[in-house]
JSON list of C-alpha atoms in Angstrom, two decimals:
[
{"chain": "K", "resi": 95, "resn": "UNK", "atom": "CA", "xyz": [-17.62, 19.48, -1.14]},
{"chain": "K", "resi": 96, "resn": "UNK", "atom": "CA", "xyz": [-17.28, 17.47, 2.08]},
{"chain": "K", "resi": 97, "resn": "UNK", "atom": "CA", "xyz": [-18.75, 14.38, 0.43]},
{"chain": "K", "resi": 98, "resn": "UNK", "atom": "CA", "xyz": [-16.21, 14.58, -2.39]},
{"chain": "K", "resi": 99, "resn": "UNK", "atom": "CA", "xyz": [-13.36, 14.91, 0.11]},
{"chain": "K", "resi": 100, "resn": "UNK", "atom": "CA", "xyz": [-14.63, 11.94, 2.13]},
{"chain": "K", "resi": 101, "resn": "UNK", "atom": "CA", "xyz": [-14.83, 9.83, -1.04]},
{"chain": "K", "resi": 102, "resn": "UNK", "atom": "CA", "xyz": [-11.28, 10.85, -2.00]},
{"chain": "K", "resi": 103, "resn": "UNK", "atom": "CA", "xyz": [-9.91, 10.03, 1.46]},
{"chain": "K", "resi": 104, "resn": "UNK", "atom": "CA", "xyz": [-11.71, 6.68, 1.45]},
{"chain": "K", "resi": 105, "resn": "UNK", "atom": "CA", "xyz": [-10.26, 5.81, -1.95]},
{"chain": "K", "resi": 106, "resn": "UNK", "atom": "CA", "xyz": [-6.75, 6.72, -0.76]},
{"chain": "K", "resi": 107, "resn": "UNK", "atom": "CA", "xyz": [-7.29, 4.58, 2.32]},
{"chain": "K", "resi": 108, "resn": "UNK", "atom": "CA", "xyz": [-8.32, 1.68, 0.09]},
{"chain": "K", "resi": 109, "resn": "UNK", "atom": "CA", "xyz": [-5.20, 2.17, -2.04]},
{"chain": "K", "resi": 110, "resn": "UNK", "atom": "CA", "xyz": [-2.98, 1.93, 1.05]},
{"chain": "K", "resi": 111, "resn": "UNK", "atom": "CA", "xyz": [-4.82, -1.18, 2.27]},
{"chain": "K", "resi": 112, "resn": "UNK", "atom": "CA", "xyz": [-4.57, -2.85, -1.15]},
{"chain": "K", "resi": 113, "resn": "UNK", "atom": "CA", "xyz": [-0.84, -2.20, -1.38]},
{"chain": "K", "resi": 114, "resn": "UNK", "atom": "CA", "xyz": [-0.33, -3.68, 2.08]},
{"chain": "K", "resi": 115, "resn": "UNK", "atom": "CA", "xyz": [-2.27, -6.83, 1.19]},
{"chain": "K", "resi": 116, "resn": "UNK", "atom": "CA", "xyz": [-0.61, -7.16, -2.20]},
{"chain": "K", "resi": 117, "resn": "UNK", "atom": "CA", "xyz": [2.87, -7.06, -0.74]},
{"chain": "K", "resi": 118, "resn": "UNK", "atom": "CA", "xyz": [2.16, -9.35, 2.19]},
{"chain": "K", "resi": 119, "resn": "UNK", "atom": "CA", "xyz": [0.38, -11.96, 0.06]},
{"chain": "K", "resi": 120, "resn": "UNK", "atom": "CA", "xyz": [2.79, -12.02, -2.89]},
{"chain": "K", "resi": 121, "resn": "UNK", "atom": "CA", "xyz": [4.97, -15.08, -3.32]},
{"chain": "K", "resi": 122, "resn": "UNK", "atom": "CA", "xyz": [8.69, -14.43, -3.19]},
{"chain": "K", "resi": 123, "resn": "UNK", "atom": "CA", "xyz": [9.58, -17.11, -5.76]},
{"chain": "K", "resi": 124, "resn": "UNK", "atom": "CA", "xyz": [7.19, -15.59, -8.29]},
{"chain": "K", "resi": 125, "resn": "UNK", "atom": "CA", "xyz": [8.59, -12.11, -7.69]},
{"chain": "K", "resi": 126, "resn": "UNK", "atom": "CA", "xyz": [12.14, -13.39, -8.19]},
{"chain": "K", "resi": 127, "resn": "UNK", "atom": "CA", "xyz": [11.11, -15.02, -11.46]},
{"chain": "K", "resi": 128, "resn": "UNK", "atom": "CA", "xyz": [9.40, -11.84, -12.59]},
{"chain": "K", "resi": 129, "resn": "UNK", "atom": "CA", "xyz": [12.45, -9.74, -11.65]},
{"chain": "K", "resi": 130, "resn": "UNK", "atom": "CA", "xyz": [14.69, -12.05, -13.67]},
{"chain": "K", "resi": 131, "resn": "UNK", "atom": "CA", "xyz": [12.39, -11.46, -16.65]},
{"chain": "K", "resi": 132, "resn": "UNK", "atom": "CA", "xyz": [12.78, -7.69, -16.09]},
{"chain": "K", "resi": 133, "resn": "UNK", "atom": "CA", "xyz": [9.09, -7.18, -15.38]},
{"chain": "K", "resi": 134, "resn": "UNK", "atom": "CA", "xyz": [8.32, -3.67, -14.21]},
{"chain": "K", "resi": 135, "resn": "UNK", "atom": "CA", "xyz": [7.93, -3.33, -10.45]},
{"chain": "K", "resi": 136, "resn": "UNK", "atom": "CA", "xyz": [9.03, -6.84, -9.51]},
{"chain": "K", "resi": 137, "resn": "UNK", "atom": "CA", "xyz": [12.41, -5.73, -8.19]},
{"chain": "K", "resi": 138, "resn": "UNK", "atom": "CA", "xyz": [10.79, -2.90, -6.25]},
{"chain": "K", "resi": 139, "resn": "UNK", "atom": "CA", "xyz": [8.35, -5.36, -4.67]},
{"chain": "K", "resi": 140, "resn": "UNK", "atom": "CA", "xyz": [11.25, -7.64, -3.71]},
{"chain": "K", "resi": 141, "resn": "UNK", "atom": "CA", "xyz": [13.09, -4.73, -2.12]},
{"chain": "K", "resi": 142, "resn": "UNK", "atom": "CA", "xyz": [9.99, -3.83, -0.12]},
{"chain": "K", "resi": 143, "resn": "UNK", "atom": "CA", "xyz": [9.53, -7.45, 0.93]},
{"chain": "K", "resi": 144, "resn": "UNK", "atom": "CA", "xyz": [13.10, -7.55, 2.24]},
{"chain": "K", "resi": 145, "resn": "UNK", "atom": "CA", "xyz": [12.34, -4.58, 4.53]},
{"chain": "K", "resi": 146, "resn": "UNK", "atom": "CA", "xyz": [8.71, -5.13, 5.52]},
{"chain": "K", "resi": 147, "resn": "UNK", "atom": "CA", "xyz": [8.92, -3.14, 8.76]},
{"chain": "K", "resi": 148, "resn": "UNK", "atom": "CA", "xyz": [9.62, 0.14, 6.99]},
{"chain": "K", "resi": 149, "resn": "UNK", "atom": "CA", "xyz": [6.96, -0.38, 4.35]},
{"chain": "K", "resi": 150, "resn": "UNK", "atom": "CA", "xyz": [4.24, -1.66, 6.66]},
{"chain": "K", "resi": 151, "resn": "UNK", "atom": "CA", "xyz": [4.80, 1.04, 9.27]},
{"chain": "K", "resi": 152, "resn": "UNK", "atom": "CA", "xyz": [4.54, 3.72, 6.59]},
{"chain": "K", "resi": 153, "resn": "UNK", "atom": "CA", "xyz": [1.34, 2.17, 5.26]},
{"chain": "K", "resi": 154, "resn": "UNK", "atom": "CA", "xyz": [-0.16, 1.98, 8.75]},
{"chain": "K", "resi": 155, "resn": "UNK", "atom": "CA", "xyz": [0.65, 5.64, 9.41]},
{"chain": "K", "resi": 156, "resn": "UNK", "atom": "CA", "xyz": [-1.04, 6.55, 6.13]},
{"chain": "K", "resi": 157, "resn": "UNK", "atom": "CA", "xyz": [-4.14, 4.48, 6.91]},
{"chain": "K", "resi": 158, "resn": "UNK", "atom": "CA", "xyz": [-4.40, 5.93, 10.41]},
{"chain": "K", "resi": 159, "resn": "UNK", "atom": "CA", "xyz": [-3.94, 9.50, 9.20]},
{"chain": "K", "resi": 160, "resn": "UNK", "atom": "CA", "xyz": [-6.55, 9.11, 6.48]},
{"chain": "K", "resi": 161, "resn": "UNK", "atom": "CA", "xyz": [-8.96, 7.54, 8.96]},
{"chain": "K", "resi": 162, "resn": "UNK", "atom": "CA", "xyz": [-8.50, 10.46, 11.34]},
{"chain": "K", "resi": 163, "resn": "UNK", "atom": "CA", "xyz": [-9.04, 13.00, 8.55]},
{"chain": "K", "resi": 164, "resn": "UNK", "atom": "CA", "xyz": [-12.14, 11.11, 7.45]},
{"chain": "K", "resi": 165, "resn": "UNK", "atom": "CA", "xyz": [-13.47, 11.30, 11.00]},
{"chain": "K", "resi": 166, "resn": "UNK", "atom": "CA", "xyz": [-12.70, 15.00, 11.33]},
{"chain": "K", "resi": 167, "resn": "UNK", "atom": "CA", "xyz": [-14.39, 15.89, 8.05]},
{"chain": "K", "resi": 168, "resn": "UNK", "atom": "CA", "xyz": [-17.29, 13.46, 8.17]}
]
C-alpha cells in the first residue's frame, strides 16, 4: 500500500512540475494566436502568465507538500 501511495504522490509531483515548466516556457505570441482561434485553454494560460507569482507560488507549495508527504511515507 505504501508503494502505491509513493507512486501516486510522485506522479502528482511530476504533474505540478510539468505545469510549471509548460507555463514558464510557453510563448506569449503563440498563446495569443491560439486564444484568438478559440483554442481550449489558451486564454486560461494567458491569464496565468499575466499573474505568474500566484500560479508559481501555488505550484511550489504543492511540490513542497508532496515532497514532504513522500518523505514521511517512504
